[in-house]
Tab-separated table of C-alpha atoms and ligand atoms in Angstrom:
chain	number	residue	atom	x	y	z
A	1	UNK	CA	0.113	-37.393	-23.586
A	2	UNK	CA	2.728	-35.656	-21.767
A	3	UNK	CA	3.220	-35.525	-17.965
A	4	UNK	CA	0.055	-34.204	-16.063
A	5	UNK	CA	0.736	-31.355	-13.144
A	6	UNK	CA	-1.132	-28.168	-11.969
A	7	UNK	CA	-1.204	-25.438	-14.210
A	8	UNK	CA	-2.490	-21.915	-12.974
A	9	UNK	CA	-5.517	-20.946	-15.136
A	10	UNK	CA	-6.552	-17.868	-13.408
A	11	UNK	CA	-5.286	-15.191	-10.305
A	12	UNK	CA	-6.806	-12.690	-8.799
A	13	UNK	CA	-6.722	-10.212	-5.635
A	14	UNK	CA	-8.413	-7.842	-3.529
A	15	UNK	CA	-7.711	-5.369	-0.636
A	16	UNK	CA	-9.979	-3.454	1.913
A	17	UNK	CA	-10.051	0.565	0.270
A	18	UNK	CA	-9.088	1.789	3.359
A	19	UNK	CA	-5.473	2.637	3.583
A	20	UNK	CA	-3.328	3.097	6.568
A	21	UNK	CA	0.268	5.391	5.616
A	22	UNK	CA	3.459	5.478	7.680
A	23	UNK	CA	2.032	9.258	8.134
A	24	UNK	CA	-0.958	7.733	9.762
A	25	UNK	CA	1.098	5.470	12.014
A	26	UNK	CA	3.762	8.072	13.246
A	27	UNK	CA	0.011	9.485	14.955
A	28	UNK	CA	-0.586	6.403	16.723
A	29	UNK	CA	2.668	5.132	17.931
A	30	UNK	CA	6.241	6.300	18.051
A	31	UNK	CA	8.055	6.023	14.419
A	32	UNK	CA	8.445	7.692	11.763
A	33	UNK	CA	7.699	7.187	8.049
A	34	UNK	CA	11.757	7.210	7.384
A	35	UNK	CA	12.519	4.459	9.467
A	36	UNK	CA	9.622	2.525	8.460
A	37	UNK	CA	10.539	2.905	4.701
A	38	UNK	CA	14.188	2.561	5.725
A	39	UNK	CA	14.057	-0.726	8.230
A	40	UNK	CA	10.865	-3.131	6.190
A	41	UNK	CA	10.376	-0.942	2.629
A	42	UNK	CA	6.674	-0.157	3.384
A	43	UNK	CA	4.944	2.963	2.679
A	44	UNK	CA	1.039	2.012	3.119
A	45	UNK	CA	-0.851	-0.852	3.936
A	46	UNK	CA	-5.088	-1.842	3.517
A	47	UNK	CA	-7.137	-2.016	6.621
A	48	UNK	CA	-10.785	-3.612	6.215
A	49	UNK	CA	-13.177	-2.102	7.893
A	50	UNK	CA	-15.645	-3.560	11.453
A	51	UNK	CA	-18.063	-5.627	9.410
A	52	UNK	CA	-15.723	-7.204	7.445
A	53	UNK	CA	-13.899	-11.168	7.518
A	54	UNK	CA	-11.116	-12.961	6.071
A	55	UNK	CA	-14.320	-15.010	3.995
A	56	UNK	CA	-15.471	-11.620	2.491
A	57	UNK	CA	-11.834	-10.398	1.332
A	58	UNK	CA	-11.169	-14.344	-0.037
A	59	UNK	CA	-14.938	-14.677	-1.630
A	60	UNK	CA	-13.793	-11.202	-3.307
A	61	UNK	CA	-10.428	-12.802	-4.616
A	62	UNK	CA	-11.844	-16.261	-5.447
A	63	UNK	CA	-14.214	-14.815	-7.885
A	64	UNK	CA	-11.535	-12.813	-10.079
A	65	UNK	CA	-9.292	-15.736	-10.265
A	66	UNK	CA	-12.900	-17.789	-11.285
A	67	UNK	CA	-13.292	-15.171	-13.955
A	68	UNK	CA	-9.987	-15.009	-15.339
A	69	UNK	CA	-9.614	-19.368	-15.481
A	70	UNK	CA	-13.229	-19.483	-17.162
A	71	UNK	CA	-13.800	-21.607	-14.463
A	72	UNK	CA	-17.332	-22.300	-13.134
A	73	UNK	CA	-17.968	-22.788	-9.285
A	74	UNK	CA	-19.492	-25.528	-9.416
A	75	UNK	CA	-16.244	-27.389	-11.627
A	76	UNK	CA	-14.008	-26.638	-8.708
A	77	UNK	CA	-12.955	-29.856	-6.771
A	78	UNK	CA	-11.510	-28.434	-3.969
A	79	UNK	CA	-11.160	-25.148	-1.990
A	80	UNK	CA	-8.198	-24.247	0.473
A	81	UNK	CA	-7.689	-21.085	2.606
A	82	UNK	CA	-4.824	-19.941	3.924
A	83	UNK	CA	-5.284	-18.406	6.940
A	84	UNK	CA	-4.462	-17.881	10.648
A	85	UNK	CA	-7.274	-14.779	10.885
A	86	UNK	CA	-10.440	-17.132	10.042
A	87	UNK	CA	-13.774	-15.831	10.268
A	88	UNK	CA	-14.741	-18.177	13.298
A	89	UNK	CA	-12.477	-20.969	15.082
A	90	UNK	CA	-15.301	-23.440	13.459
A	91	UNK	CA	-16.315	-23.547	10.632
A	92	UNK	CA	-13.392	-23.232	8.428
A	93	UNK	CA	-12.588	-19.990	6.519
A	94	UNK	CA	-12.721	-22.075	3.188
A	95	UNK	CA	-16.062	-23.823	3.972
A	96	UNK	CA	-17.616	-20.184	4.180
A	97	UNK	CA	-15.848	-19.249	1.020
A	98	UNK	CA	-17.004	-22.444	-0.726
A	99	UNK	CA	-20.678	-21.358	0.422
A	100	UNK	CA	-20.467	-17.552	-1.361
A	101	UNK	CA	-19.054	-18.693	-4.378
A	102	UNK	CA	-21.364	-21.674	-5.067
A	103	UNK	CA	-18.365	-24.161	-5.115
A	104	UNK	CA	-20.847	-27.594	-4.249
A	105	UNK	CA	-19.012	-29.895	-5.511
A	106	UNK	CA	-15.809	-28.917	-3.708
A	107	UNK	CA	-14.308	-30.430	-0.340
A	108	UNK	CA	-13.221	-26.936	1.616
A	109	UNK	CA	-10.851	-26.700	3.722
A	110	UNK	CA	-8.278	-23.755	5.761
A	111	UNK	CA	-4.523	-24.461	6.378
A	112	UNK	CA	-2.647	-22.957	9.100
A	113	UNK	CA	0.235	-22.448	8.304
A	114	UNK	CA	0.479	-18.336	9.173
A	115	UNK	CA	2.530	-16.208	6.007
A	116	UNK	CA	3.485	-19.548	4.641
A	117	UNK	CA	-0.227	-20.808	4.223
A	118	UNK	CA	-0.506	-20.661	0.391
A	119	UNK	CA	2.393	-22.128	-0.468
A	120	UNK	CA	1.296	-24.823	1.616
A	121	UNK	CA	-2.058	-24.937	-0.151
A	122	UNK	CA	-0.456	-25.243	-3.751
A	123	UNK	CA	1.623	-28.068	-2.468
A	124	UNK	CA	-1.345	-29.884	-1.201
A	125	UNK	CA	-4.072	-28.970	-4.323
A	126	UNK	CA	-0.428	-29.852	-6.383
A	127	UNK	CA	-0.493	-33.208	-4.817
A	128	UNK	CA	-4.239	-34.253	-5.045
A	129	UNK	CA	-4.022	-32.949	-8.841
A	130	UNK	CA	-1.040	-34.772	-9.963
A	131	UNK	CA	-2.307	-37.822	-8.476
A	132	UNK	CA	-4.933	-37.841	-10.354
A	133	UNK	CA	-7.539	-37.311	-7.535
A	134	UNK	CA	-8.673	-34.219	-8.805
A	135	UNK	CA	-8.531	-32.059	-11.403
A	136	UNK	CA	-9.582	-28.712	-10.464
A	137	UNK	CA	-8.827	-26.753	-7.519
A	138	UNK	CA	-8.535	-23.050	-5.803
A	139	UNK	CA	-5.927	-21.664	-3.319
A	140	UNK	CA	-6.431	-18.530	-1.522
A	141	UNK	CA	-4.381	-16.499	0.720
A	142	UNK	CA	-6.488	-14.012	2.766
A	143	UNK	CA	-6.375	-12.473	6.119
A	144	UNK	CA	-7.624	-9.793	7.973
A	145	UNK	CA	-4.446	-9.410	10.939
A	146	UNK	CA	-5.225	-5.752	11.183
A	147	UNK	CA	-7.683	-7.355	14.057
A	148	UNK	CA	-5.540	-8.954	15.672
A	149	UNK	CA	-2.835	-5.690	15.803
A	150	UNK	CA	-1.440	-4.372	18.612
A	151	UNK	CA	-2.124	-0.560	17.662
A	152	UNK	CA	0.506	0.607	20.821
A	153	UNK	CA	3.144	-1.936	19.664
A	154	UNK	CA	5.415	-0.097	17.190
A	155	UNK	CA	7.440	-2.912	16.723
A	156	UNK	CA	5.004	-4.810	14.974
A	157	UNK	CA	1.846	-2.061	14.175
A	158	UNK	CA	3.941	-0.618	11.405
A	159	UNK	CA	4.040	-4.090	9.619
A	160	UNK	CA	0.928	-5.960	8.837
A	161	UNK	CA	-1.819	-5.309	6.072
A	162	UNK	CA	-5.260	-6.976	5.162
A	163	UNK	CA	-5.810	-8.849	1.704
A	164	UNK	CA	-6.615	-11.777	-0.011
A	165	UNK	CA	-5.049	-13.678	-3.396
A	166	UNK	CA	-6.510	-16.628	-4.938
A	167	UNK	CA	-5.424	-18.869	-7.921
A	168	UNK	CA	-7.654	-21.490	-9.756
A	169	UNK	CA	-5.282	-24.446	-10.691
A	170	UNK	CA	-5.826	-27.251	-13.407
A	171	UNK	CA	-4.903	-30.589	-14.202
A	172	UNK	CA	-2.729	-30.187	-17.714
A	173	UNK	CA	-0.349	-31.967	-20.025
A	174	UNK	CA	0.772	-28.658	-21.660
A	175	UNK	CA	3.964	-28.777	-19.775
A	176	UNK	CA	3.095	-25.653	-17.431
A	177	UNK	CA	2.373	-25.726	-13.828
A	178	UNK	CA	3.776	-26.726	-10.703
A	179	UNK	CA	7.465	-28.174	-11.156
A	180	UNK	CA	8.136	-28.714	-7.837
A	181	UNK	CA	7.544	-27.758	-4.502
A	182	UNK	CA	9.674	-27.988	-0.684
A	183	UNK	CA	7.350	-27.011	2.483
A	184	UNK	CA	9.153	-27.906	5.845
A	185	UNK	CA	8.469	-26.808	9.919
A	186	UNK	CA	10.639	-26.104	12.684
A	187	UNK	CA	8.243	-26.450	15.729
A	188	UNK	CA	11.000	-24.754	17.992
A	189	UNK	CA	9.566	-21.870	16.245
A	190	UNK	CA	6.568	-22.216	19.082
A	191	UNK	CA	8.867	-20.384	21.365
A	192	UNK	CA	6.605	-18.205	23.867
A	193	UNK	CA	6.851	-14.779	22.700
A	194	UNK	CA	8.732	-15.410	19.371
A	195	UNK	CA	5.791	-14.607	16.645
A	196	UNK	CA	2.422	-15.532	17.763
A	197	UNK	CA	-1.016	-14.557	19.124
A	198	UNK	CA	-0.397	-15.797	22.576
A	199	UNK	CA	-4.581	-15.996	24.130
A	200	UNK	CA	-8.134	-17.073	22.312
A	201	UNK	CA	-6.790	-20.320	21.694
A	202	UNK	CA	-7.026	-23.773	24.581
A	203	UNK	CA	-3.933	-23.173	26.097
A	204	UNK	CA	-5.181	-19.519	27.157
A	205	UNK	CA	-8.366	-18.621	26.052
A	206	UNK	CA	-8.451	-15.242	27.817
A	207	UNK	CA	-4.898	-14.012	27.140
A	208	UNK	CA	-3.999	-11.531	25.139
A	209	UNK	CA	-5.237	-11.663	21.726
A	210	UNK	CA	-2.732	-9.655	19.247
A	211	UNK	CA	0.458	-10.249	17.497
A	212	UNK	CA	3.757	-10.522	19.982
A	213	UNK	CA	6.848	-11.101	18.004
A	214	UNK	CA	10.964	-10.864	18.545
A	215	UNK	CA	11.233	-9.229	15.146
A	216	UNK	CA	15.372	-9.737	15.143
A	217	UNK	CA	15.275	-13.168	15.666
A	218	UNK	CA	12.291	-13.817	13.346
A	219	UNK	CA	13.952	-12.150	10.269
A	220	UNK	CA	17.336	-14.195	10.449
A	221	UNK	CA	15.263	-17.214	10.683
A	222	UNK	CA	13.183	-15.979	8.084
A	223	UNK	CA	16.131	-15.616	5.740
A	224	UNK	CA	18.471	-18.452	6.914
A	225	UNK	CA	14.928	-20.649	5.975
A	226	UNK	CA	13.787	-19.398	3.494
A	227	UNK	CA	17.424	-19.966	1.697
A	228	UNK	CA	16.797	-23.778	2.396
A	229	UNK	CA	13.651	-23.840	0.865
A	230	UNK	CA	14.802	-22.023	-2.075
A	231	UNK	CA	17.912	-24.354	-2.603
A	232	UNK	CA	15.470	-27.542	-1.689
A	233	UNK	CA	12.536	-26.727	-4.321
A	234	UNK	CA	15.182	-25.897	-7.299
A	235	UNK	CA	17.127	-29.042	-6.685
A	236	UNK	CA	13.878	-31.245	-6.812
A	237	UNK	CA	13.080	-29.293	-10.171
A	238	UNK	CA	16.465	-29.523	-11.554
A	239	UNK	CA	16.931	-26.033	-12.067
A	240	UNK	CA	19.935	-23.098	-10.828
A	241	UNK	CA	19.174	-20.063	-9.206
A	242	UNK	CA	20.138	-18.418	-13.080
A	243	UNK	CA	16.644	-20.496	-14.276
A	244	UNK	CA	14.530	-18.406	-12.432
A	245	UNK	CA	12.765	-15.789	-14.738
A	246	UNK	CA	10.936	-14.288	-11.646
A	247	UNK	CA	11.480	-14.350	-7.482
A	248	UNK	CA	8.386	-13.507	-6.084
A	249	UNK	CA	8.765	-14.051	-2.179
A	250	UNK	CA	6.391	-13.742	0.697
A	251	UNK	CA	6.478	-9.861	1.397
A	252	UNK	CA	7.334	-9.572	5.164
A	253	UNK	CA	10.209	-6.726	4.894
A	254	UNK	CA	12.682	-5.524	1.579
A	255	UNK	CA	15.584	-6.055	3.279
A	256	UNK	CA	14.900	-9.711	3.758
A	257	UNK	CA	13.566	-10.090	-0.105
A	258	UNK	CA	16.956	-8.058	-1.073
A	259	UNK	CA	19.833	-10.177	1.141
A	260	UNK	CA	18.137	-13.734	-0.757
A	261	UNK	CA	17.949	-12.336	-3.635
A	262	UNK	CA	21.634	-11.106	-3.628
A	263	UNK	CA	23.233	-14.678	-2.866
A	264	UNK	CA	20.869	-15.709	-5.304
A	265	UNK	CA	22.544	-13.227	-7.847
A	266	UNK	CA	19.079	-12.065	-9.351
A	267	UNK	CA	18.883	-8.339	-10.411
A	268	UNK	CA	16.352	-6.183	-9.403
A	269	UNK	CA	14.157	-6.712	-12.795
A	270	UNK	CA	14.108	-10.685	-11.463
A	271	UNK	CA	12.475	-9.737	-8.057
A	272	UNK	CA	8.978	-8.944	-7.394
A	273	UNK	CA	8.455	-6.234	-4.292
A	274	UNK	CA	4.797	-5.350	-3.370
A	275	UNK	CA	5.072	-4.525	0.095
A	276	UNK	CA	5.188	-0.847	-0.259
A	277	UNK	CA	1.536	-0.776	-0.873
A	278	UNK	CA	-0.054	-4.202	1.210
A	279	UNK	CA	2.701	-4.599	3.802
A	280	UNK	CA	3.167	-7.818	5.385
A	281	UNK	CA	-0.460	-9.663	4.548
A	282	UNK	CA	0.815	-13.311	5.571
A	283	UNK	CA	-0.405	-16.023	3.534
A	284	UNK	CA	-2.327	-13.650	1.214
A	285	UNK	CA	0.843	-11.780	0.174
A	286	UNK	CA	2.161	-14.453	-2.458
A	287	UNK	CA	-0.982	-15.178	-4.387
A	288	UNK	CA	-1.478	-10.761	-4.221
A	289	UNK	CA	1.711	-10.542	-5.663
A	290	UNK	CA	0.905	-13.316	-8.196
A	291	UNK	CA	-2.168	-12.024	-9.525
A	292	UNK	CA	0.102	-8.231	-9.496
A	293	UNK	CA	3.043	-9.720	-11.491
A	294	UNK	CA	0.251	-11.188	-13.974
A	295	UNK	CA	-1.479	-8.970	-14.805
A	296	UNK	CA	1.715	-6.039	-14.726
A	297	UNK	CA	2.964	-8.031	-17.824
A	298	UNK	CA	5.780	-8.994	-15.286
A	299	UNK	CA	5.347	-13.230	-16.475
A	300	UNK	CA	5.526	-14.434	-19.910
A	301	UNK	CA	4.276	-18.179	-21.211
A	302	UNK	CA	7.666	-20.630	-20.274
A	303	UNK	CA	8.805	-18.452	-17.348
A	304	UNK	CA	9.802	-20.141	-14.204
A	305	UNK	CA	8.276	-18.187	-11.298
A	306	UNK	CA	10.299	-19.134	-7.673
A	307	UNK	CA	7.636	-18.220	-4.645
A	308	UNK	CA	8.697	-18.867	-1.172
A	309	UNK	CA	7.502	-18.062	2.303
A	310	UNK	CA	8.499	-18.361	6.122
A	311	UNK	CA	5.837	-17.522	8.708
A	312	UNK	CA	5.054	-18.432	12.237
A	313	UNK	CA	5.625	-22.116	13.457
A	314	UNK	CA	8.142	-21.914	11.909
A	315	UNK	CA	6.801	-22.702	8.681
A	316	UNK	CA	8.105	-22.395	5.515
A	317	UNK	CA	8.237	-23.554	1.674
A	318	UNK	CA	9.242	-23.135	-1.690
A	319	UNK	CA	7.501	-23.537	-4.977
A	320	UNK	CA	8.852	-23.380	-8.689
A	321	UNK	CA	6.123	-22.992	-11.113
A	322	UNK	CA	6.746	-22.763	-14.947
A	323	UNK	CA	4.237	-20.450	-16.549
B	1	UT7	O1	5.824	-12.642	8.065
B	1	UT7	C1	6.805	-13.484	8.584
B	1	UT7	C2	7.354	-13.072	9.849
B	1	UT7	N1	7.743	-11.708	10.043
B	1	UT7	C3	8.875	-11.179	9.552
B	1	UT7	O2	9.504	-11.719	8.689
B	1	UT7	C4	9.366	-9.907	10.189
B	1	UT7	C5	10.849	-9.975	10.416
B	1	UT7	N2	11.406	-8.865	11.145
B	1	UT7	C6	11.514	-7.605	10.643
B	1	UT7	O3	11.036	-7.321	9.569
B	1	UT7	C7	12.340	-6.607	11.412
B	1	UT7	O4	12.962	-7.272	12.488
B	1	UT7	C8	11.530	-5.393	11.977
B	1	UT7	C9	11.149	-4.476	10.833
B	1	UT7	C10	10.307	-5.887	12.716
B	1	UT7	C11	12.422	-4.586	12.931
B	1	UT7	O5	13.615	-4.199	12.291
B	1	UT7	P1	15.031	-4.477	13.009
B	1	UT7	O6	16.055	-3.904	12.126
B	1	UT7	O7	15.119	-5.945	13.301
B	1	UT7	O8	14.921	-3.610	14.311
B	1	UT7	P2	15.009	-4.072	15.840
B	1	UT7	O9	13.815	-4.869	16.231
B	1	UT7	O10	16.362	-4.660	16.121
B	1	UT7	O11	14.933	-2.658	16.540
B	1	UT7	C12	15.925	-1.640	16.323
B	1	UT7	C13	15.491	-0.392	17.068
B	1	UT7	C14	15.062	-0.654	18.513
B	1	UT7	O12	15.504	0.429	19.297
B	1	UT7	P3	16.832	0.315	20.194
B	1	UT7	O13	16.575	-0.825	21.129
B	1	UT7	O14	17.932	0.052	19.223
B	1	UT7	O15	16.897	1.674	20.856
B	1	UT7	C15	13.552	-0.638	18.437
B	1	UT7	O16	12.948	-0.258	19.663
B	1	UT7	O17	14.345	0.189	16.417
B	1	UT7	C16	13.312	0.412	17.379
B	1	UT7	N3	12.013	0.283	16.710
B	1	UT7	C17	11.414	1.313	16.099
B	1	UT7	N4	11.739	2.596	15.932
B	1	UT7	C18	10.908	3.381	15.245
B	1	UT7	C19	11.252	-0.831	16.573
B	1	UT7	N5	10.137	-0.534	15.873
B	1	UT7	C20	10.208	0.794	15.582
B	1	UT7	C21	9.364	1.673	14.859
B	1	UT7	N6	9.749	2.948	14.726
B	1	UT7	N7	8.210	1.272	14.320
């Protein structure tokens, strides 16, 4: 028998049909398409609609990946969510999820750990799988932050997207799956004003309740740490930055995907770039762009796939995964 790890069996993904163009946005606040496309690379992004959650948009994701695995509900052993846009503060995101789909013999479960959330997920369902305390897991990504949106606040309006991305992960000897993963926090990152929803929360529960972020000083961070991760999960793997058959970062702004991939030396055909159409949908925008890259034809059997993320915290990580 060869080594055991967590192989992905199934992705999937799903976005609100409502979309919101840089055309739409130069209504609302003062921009214009150009230097949206021109400063982050997005053109459109999905908005979900009043009556909709975070647990609707996973459910909706969960049950393609389900599909595509052949995996039945009621095999799955765990199920995490990724989110910082939950449905309620209690119960968790994942434990609503785990309710729609029929998952009852699952432990459920949300991780915040903002756009880095998934990545954090794998690592844990990785973890519990390759330690042989279960075999059978799913990982969403899903968030609704167009609720939380600060629709006068061009400086961060312009960037964020609803979605949701979900993989179904099994124990397997076939030599695919996780190879290794690096997910690390720098809690300086809690800086007032820095990237966060300042109120709703203990410490103000009646401030103000939308994204506030220093987008400057977020995206060099974002870069310098996401390099680290990068460097940190292909070490632990044993493989070069030449290994990697496919880069398929968290999707927060083109010119941060483009300045890693160039030290990285990975040509365009290497990189996968979403955020034209979703925009910046934090933890959901890695497993979106998974289950996109699948089923594109953009991943072959034996390819190594690099993912990595940096989101508010700061959190951050890096997985290699051979297909
Ligand atoms: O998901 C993980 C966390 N998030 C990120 O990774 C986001 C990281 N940050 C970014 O993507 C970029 O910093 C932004 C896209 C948010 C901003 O781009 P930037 O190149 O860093 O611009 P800036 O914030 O330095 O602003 C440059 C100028 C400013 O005007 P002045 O002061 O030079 O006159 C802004 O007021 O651009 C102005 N500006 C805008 N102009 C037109 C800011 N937002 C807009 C806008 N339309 N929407």
């Amino acid at each position: 028998m060869g080594v055991i790890r967590a192989a992905i069996a199934g992705t999937g993904s799903f976005a609100p049909e409502k979309i919101l163009t840089n055309k739409d946005l130069e209504k609302m606040v003062e921009t214009t398409d150009e230097w949206i496309r021109s400063r982050t690379g997005m053109s459109e992004r999905h908005i979900s609609d009043e009556k909709t959650a975070t647990s609707d948009l996973a459910t909706a994701a969960a049950l393609k990946a389900l599909e595509a695995a052949g995996v039945k509900p009621e095999e799955l052993d765990l199920v995490l969510v990724g989110t910082v846009t939950p449905d309620k503060i209690f119960p968790s995101t994942a434990c609503f999820v785990q309710n729609n789909i029929g998952a009852v013999n699952a432990a459920a479960f949300d991780i915040s750990a903002a756009c880095s959330g998934f990545i954090y997920g794998l690592t844990i369902a990785n973890s519990m799988i390759i330690s042989g305390q279960i075999k059978t897991a799913l990982v969403i990504g899903a968030e609704t932050l167009s609720k939380y949106t600060d629709w006068k606040d061009r400086g961060t309006c312009i960037l964020f997207g609803d979605g949701s991305g979900a993989v179904v992960i099994k124990s397997s000897d076939s030599g695919s799956g996780v190879l290794s993963s690096y997910i690390w926090s720098d809690g300086s990152g809690t800086k007032p004003g820095l990237l966060e929803i300042p109120g709703g929360g203990t410490r103000d529960p009646n401030g103000k309740r939308t994204i506030v972020m220093e987008g400057n000083d977020v995206f060099k961070k974002a870069v310098k740490g996401m390099e680290k991760c990068i460097d940190a999960a292909l070490e632990k793997a044993g493989l070069a930055y030449g290994d990697v058959s496919l880069f398929l970062p968290h999707q927060a702004n083109l010119r941060i995907i483009e300045s890693i991939a160039k030290r990285m030396g990975l040509n365009a055909e290497r990189v996968f770039v979403n955020l034209h159409k979703y925009g910046n949908t934090s933890a959901a925008s890695i497993p979106i762009a998974l289950d996109e890259a699948n089923k594109a034809g953009r991943i072959k059997k034996g390819d190594v796939i690099l993912l990595v993320a940096f989101g508010a915290g700061m959190t951050m990580g890096a997985a290699v995964i051979k297909w």
